[in-house]
Tab-separated table of C-alpha atoms and ligand atoms in Angstrom:
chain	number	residue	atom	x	y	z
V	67	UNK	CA	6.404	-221.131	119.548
V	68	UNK	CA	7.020	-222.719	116.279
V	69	UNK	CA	10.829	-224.091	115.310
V	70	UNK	CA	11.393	-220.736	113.969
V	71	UNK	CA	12.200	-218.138	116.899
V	72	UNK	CA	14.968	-220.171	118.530
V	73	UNK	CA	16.965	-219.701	115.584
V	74	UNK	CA	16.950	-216.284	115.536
V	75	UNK	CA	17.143	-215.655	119.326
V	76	UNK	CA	20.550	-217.717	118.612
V	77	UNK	CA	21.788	-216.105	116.085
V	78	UNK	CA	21.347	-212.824	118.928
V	79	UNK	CA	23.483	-214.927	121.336
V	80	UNK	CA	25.822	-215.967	118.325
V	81	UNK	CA	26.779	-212.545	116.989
V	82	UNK	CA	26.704	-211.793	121.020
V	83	UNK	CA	24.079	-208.863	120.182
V	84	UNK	CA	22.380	-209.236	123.334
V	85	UNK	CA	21.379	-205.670	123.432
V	86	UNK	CA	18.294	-203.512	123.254
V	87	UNK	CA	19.205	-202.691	119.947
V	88	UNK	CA	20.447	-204.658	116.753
V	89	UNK	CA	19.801	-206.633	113.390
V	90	UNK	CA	16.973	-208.550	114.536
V	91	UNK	CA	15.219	-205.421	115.444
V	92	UNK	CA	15.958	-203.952	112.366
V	93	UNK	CA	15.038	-206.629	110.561
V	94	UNK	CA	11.329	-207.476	112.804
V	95	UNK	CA	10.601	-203.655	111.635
V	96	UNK	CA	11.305	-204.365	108.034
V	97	UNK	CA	9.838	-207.958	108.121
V	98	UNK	CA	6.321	-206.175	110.502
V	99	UNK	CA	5.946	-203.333	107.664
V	100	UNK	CA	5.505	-205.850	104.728
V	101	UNK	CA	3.371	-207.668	106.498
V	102	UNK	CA	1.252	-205.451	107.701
V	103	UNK	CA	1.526	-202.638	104.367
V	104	UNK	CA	3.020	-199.788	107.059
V	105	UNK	CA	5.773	-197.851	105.691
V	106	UNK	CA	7.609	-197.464	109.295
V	107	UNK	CA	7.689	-199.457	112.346
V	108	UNK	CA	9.136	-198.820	115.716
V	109	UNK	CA	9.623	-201.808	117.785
V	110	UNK	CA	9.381	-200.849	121.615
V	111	UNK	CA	9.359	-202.954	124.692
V	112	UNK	CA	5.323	-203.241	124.976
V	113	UNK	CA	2.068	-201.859	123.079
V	114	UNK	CA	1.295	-199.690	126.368
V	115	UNK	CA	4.646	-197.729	125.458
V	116	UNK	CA	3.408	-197.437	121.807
V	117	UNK	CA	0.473	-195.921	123.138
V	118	UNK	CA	2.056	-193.423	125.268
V	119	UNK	CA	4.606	-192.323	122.663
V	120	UNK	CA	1.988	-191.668	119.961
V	121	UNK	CA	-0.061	-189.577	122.415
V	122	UNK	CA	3.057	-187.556	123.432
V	123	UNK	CA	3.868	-187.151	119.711
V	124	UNK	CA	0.109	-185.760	119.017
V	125	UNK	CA	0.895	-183.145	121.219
V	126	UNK	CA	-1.559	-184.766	124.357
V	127	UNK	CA	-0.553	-182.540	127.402
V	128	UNK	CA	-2.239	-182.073	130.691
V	129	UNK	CA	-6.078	-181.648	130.933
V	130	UNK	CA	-6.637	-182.466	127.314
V	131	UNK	CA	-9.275	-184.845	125.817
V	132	UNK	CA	-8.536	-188.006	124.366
V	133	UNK	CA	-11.607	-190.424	123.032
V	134	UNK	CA	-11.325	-193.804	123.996
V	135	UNK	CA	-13.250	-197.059	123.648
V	136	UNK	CA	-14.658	-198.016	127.379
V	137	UNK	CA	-15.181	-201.772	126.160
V	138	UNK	CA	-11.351	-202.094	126.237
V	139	UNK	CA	-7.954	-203.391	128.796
V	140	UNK	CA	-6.726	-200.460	130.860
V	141	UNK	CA	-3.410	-200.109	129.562
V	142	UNK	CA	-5.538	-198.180	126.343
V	143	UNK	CA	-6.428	-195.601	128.771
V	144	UNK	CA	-3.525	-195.432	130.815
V	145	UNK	CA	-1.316	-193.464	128.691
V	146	UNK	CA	-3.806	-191.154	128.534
V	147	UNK	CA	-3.286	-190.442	132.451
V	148	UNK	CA	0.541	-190.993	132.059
V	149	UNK	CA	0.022	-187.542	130.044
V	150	UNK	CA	-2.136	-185.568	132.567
V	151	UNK	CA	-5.113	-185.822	130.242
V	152	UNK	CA	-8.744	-186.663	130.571
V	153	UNK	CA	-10.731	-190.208	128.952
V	154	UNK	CA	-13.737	-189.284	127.450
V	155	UNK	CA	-14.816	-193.145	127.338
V	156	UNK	CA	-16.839	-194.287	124.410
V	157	UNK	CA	-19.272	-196.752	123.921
V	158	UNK	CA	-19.617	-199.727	121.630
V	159	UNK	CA	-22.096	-201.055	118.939
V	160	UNK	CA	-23.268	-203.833	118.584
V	161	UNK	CA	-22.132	-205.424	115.114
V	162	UNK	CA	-18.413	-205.598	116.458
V	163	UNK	CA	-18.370	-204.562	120.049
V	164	UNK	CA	-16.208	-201.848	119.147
V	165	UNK	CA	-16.316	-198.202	119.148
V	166	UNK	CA	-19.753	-196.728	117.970
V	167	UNK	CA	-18.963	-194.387	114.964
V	168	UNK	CA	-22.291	-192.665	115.429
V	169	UNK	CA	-21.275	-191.829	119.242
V	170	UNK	CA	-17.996	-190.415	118.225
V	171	UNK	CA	-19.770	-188.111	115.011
V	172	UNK	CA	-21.825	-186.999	117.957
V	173	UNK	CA	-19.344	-186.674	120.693
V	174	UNK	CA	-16.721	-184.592	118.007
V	175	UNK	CA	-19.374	-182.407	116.930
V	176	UNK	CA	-20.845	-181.552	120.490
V	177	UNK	CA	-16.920	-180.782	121.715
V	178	UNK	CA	-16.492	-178.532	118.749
V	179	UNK	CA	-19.246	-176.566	119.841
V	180	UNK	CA	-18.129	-176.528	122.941
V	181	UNK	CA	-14.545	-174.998	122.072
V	182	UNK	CA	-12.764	-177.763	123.316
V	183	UNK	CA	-11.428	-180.398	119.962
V	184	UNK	CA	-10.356	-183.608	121.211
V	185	UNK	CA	-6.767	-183.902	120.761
V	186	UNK	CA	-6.155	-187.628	119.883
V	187	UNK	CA	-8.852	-190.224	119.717
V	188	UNK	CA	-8.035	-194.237	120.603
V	189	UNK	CA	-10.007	-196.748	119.002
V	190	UNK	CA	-9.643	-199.973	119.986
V	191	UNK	CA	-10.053	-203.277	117.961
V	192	UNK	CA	-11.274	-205.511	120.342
V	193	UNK	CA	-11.160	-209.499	120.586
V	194	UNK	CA	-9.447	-210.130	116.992
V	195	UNK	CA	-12.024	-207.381	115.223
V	196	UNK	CA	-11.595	-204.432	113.522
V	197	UNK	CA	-13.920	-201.047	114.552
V	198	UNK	CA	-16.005	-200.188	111.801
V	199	UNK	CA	-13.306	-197.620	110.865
V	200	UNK	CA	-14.055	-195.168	107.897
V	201	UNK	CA	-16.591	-193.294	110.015
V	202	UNK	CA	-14.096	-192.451	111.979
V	203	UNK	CA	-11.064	-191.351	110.085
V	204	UNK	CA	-14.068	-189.208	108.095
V	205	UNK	CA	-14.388	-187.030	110.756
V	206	UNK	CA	-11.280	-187.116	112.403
V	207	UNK	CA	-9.786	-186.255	109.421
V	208	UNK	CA	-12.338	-183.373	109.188
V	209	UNK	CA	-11.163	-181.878	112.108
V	210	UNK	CA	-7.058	-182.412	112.507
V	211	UNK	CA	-7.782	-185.293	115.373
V	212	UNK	CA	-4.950	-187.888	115.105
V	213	UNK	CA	-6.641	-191.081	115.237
V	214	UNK	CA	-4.070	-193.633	117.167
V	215	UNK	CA	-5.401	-196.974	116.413
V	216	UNK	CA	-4.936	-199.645	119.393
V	217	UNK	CA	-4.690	-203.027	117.204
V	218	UNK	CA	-3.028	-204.529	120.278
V	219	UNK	CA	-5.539	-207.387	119.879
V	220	UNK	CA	-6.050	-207.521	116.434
V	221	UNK	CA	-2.995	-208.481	114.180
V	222	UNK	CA	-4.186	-210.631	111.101
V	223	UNK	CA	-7.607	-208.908	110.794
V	224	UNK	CA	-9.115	-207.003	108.014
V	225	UNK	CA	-11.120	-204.260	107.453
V	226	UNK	CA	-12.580	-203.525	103.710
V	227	UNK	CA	-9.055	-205.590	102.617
V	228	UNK	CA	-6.980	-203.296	104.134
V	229	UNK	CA	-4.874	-203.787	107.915
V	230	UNK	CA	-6.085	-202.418	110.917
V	231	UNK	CA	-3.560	-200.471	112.376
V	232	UNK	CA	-1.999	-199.089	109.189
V	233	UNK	CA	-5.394	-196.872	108.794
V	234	UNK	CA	-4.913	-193.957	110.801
V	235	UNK	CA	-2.166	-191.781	111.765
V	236	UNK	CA	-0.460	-194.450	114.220
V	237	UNK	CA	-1.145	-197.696	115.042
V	238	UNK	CA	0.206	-199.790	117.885
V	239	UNK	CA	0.289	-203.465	118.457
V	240	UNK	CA	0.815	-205.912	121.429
V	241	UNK	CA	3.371	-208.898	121.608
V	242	UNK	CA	2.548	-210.120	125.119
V	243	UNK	CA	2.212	-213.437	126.127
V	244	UNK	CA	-1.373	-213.383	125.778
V	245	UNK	CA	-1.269	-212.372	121.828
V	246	UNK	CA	-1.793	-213.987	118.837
V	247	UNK	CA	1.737	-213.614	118.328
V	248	UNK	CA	4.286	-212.980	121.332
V	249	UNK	CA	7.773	-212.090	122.140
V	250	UNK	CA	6.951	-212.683	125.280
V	251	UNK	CA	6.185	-208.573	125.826
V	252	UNK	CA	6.665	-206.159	123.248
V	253	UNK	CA	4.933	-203.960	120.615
V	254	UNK	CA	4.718	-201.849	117.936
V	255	UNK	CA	4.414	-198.780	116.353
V	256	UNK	CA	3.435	-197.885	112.913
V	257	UNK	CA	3.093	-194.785	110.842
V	258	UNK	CA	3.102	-193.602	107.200
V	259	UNK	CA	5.013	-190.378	108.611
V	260	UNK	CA	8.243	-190.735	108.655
V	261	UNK	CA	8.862	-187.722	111.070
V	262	UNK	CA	7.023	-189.321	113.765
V	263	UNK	CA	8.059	-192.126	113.912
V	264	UNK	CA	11.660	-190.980	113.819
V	265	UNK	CA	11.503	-188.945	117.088
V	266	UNK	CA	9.037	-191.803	118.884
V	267	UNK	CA	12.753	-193.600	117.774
V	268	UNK	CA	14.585	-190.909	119.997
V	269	UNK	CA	12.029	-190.895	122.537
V	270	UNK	CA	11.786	-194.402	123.018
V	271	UNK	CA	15.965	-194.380	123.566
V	272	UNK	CA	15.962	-192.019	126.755
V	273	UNK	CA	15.834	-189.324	124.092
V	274	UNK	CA	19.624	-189.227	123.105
V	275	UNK	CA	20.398	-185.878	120.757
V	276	UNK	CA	22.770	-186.800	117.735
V	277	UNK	CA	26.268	-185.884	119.707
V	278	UNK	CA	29.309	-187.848	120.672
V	279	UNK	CA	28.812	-187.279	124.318
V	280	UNK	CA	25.315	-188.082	125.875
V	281	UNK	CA	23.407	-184.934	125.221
V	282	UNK	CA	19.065	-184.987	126.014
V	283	UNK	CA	17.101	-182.039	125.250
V	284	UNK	CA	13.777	-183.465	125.992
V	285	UNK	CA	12.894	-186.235	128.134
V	286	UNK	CA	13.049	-189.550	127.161
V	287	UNK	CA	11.880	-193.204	127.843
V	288	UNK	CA	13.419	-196.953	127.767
V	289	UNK	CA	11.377	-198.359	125.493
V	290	UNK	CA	13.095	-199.927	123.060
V	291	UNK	CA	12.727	-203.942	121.981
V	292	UNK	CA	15.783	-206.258	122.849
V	293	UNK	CA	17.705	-207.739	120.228
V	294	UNK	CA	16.764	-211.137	121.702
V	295	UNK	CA	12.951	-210.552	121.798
V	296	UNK	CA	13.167	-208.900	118.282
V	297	UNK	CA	14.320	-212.802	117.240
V	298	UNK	CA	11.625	-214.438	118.773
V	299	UNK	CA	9.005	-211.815	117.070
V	300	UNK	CA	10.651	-212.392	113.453
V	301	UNK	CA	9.965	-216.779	114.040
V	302	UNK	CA	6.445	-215.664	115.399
V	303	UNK	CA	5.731	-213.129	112.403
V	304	UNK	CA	6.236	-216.325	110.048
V	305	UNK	CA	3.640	-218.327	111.251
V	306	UNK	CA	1.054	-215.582	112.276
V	307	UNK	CA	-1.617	-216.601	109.443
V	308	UNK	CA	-1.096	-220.685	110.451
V	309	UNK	CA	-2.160	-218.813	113.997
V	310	UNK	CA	-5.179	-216.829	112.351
V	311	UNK	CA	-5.903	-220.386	110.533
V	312	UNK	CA	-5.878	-222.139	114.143
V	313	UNK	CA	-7.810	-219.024	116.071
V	314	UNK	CA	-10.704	-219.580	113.297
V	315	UNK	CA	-10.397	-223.106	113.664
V	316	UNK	CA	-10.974	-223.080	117.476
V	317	UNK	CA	-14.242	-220.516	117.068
V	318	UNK	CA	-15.756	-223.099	114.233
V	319	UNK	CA	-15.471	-225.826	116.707
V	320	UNK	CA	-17.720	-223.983	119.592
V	321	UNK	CA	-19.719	-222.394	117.126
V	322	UNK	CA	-20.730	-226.123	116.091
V	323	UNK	CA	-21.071	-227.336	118.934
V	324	UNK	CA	-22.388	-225.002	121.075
V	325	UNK	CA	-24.161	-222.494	118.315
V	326	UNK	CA	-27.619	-224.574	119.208
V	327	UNK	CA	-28.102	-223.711	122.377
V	328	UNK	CA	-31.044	-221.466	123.325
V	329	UNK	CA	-29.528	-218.456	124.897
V	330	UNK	CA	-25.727	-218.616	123.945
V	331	UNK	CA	-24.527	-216.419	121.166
V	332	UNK	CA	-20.921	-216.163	119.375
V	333	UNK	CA	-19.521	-212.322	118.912
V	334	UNK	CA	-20.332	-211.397	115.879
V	335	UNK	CA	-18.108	-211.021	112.300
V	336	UNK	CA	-19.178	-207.279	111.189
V	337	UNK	CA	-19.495	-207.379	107.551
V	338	UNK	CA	-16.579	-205.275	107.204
V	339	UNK	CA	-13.805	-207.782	107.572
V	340	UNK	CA	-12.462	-210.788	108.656
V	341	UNK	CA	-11.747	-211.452	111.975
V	342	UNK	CA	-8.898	-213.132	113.324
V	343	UNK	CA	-10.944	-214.578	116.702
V	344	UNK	CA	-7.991	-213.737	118.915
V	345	UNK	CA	-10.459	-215.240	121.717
V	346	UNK	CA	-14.125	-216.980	120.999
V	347	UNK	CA	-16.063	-215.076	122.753
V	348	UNK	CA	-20.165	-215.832	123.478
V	349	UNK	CA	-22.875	-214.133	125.512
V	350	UNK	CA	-25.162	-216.030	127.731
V	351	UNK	CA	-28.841	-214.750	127.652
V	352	UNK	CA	-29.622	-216.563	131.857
V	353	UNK	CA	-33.000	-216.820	131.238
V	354	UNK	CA	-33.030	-218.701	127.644
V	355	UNK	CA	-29.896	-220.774	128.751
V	356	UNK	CA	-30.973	-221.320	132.321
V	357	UNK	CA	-27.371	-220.207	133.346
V	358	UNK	CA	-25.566	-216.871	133.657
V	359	UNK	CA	-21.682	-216.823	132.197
V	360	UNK	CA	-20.330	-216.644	135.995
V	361	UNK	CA	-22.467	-219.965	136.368
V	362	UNK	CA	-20.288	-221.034	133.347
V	363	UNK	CA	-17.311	-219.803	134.496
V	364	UNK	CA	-17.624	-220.852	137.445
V	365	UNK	CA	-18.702	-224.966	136.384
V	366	UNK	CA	-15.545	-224.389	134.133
V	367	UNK	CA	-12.899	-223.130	137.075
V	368	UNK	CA	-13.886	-226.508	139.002
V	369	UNK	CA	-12.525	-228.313	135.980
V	370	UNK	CA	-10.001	-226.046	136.404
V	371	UNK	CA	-10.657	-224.480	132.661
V	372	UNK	CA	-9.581	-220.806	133.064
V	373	UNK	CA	-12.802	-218.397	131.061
V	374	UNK	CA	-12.701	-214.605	131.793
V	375	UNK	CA	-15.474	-212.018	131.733
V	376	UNK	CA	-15.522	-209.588	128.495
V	377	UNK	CA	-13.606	-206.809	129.404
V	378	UNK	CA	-14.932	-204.700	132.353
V	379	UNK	CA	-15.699	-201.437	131.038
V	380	UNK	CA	-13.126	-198.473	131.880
V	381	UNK	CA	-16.348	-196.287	133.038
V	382	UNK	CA	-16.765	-198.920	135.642
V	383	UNK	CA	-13.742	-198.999	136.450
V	384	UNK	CA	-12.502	-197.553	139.946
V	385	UNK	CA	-9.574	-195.729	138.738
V	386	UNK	CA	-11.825	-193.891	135.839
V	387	UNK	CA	-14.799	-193.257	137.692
V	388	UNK	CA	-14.372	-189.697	137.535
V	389	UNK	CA	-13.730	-189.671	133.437
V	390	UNK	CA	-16.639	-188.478	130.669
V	391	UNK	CA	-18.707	-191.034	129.639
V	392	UNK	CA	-20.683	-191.268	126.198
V	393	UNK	CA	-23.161	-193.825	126.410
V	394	UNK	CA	-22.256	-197.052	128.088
V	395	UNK	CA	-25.425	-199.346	128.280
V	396	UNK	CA	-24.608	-201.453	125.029
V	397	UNK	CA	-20.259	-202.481	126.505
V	398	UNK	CA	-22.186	-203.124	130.323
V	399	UNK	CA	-24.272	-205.785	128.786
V	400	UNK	CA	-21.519	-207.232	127.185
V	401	UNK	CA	-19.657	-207.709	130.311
V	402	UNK	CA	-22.618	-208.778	132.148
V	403	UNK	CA	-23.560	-211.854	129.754
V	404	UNK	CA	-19.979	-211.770	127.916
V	405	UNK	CA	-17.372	-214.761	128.489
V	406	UNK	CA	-13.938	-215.509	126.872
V	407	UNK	CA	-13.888	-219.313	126.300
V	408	UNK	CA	-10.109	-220.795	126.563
V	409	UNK	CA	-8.639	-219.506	122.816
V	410	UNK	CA	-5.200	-220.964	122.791
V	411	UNK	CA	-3.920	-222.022	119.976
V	412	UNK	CA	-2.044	-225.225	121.008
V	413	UNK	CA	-6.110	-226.305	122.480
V	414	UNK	CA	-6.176	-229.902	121.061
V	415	UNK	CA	-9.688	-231.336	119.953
V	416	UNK	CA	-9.573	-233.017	123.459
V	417	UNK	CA	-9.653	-230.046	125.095
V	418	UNK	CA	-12.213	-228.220	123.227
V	419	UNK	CA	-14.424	-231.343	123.915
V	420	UNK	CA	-14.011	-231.055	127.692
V	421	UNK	CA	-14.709	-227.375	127.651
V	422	UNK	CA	-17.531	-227.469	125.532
V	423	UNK	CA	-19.167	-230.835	127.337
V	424	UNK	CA	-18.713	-228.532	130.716
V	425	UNK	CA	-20.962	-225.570	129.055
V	426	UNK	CA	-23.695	-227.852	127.837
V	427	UNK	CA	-23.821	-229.457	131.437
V	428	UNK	CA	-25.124	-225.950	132.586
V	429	UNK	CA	-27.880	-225.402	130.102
V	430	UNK	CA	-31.355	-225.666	131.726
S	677	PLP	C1	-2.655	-206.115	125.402
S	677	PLP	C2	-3.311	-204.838	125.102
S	677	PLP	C3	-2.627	-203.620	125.174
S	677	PLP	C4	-1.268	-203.445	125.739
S	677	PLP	O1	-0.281	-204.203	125.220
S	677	PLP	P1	1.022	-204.544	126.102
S	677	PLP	O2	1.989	-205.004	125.079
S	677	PLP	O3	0.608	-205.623	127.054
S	677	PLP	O4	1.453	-203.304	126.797
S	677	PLP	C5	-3.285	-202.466	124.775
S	677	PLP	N1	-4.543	-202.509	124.351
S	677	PLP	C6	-5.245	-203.650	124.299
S	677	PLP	C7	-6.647	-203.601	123.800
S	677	PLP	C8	-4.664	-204.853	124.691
S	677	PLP	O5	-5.386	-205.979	124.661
């Protein structure tokens, strides 16, 4: 937290709008859109119910497709069950780690011919990096598929100087307590289409019809933001590049000092933008390092460091081991050799010299 969020979590408590509704939200909406270049927001109590209420709003019903990234947190492919549908999991390439564009051409085309047209497709920009995106909207845009971009993880990045998450026809982001920025849990959604994002609105607030008395003709969720929360997000929003500044910061310190080692490699930066290096991640090649990343992680839990695999692949994961699966082999390497190194951003130079003196004590 910086000095900033207090203040306007007080002023909640001052004007006693403790409420899931009120002018901080308002104003975190306003004060997100700027920032960001989206012309409306929709704050909502977490970037898992963004997710779901763009995929009800495309029209995703039971036993429909939806294309996701497999290299990705569950909660992208969640809402996809919430709805009844089917995953068709994706995998990555390599300049980014994020969705291959080349596998979804292919994937698109091959379901056309089938008869059966995706009807939403979720890529995910993983780690702090943007998908290589253009691709994507190409054909999706070819074909009617609303592309919902997940940018839970990637607030502050670029792609070609524009915003991930303002490029396709939703984007959600996360304000967890893992973040770059936090409100302790929340998210948001963002649209150029007004419509849209006006009935994810009614949606998100148990669906209320305009009428004096409670009238619902469809059903709705309790999604909305609290006023409180809201505060917190509009102090955090302030000093999101200072964070971007610090996550970059962090990465240049491993990369220096750890960048030499035979076998260890740093995710890459796709020449398509900047990334914000949410986490530093690296892969460990065991046989040029002389240590796999669970050694690592491992030497690093006695010192009680917390590290965490890459993310485990959703077409390895129990619960989706019946979904589709395009590809795979590139996002199983990556969370074979693939380990999060501690990103936070209040790490002092201390810290990062612990961490990376516990790394190098593996190497062969
Ligand atoms: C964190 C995260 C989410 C979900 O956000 P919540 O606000 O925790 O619901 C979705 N997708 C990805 C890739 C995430 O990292």
């Amino acid at each position: 937290m910086s000095d900033l969020e207090q203040q306007y979590a007080q002023e909640a408590f001052d004007s006693n709008w403790v409420a899931p509704l009120g002018p901080n939200v308002d104003a975190f909406e306003h004060e997100f859109c700027d920032r960001v270049g989206a012309k409306h927001a929709l704050a909502l109590s977490s970037g898992t119910a963004a997710i779901h209420l763009a995929l009800i709003l495309a029209g995703v019903e039971r036993d429909d497709e939806v294309l996701v990234s497999t290299l990705t947190f569950s909660a992208s492919v969640n809402p996809v069950i919430y709805q009844g549908a089917r995953p068709v999991l994706i995998d990555s390439e390599r300049a980014s780690w994020n969705l291959d564009p080349a596998l979804v051409v292919e994937i698109i085309e091959r379901k056309i011919r089938q008869g059966k047209l995706p009807k939403a497709i979720i890529p995910v920009h993983l780690y702090g990096q943007s998908a290589d995106l253009d691709p994507i909207l190409g054909i999706c845009q070819r074909y009617g598929i609303p592309v919902i971009e997940d940018a839970a993880e990637a607030l502050g990045a670029t792609y070609k100087g524009r915003i991930p998450g303002t490029l396709g026809w939703a984007g959600i982001f996360s304000f967890n307590g893992n973040k770059i920025i936090t409100t302790s849990g929340g998210g948001m959604l963002v649209s150029e289409d007004a419509d849209f994002v006006a009935h994810a609105r009614k949606l998100a607030t148990q669906a209320r019809d305009p009428a004096p008395h409670y009238q619902h003709s469809e059903i709705g969720y309790n999604y909305r933001l609290s006023n409180v929360l809201a505060g917190i997000g509009r102090g955090q929003l302030r000093v999101l590049d200072e964070r971007v500044t610090t996550k970059r910061r962090i990465f240049d310190y491993y990369r220096q000092a750890l960048g030499d080692l035979s076998g260890i490699r740093f995710m890459p930066e796709a020449p398509w933008g900047r990334s914000t290096r949410w986490l530093t991640v690296i892969t460990v090649d065991p046989e040029q390092f002389g240590a796999t990343r669970e050694d690592i992680r491992l030497a690093l839990e006695t010192e009680n460091i917390e590290s965490r695999p890459v993310w485990k692949p959703m077409h390895l994961q129990p619960v989706f081991a019946d979904c589709e699966v395009i590809g795979g082999a590139v996002s199983e390497r990556l969370f074979r050799d693939g380990l999060c190194l501690p990103s936070g951003s209040s790490l002092t130079e201390n810290d990062l010299e612990r961490i990376v003196d516990v790394i190098k004590a593996c190497a062969r």
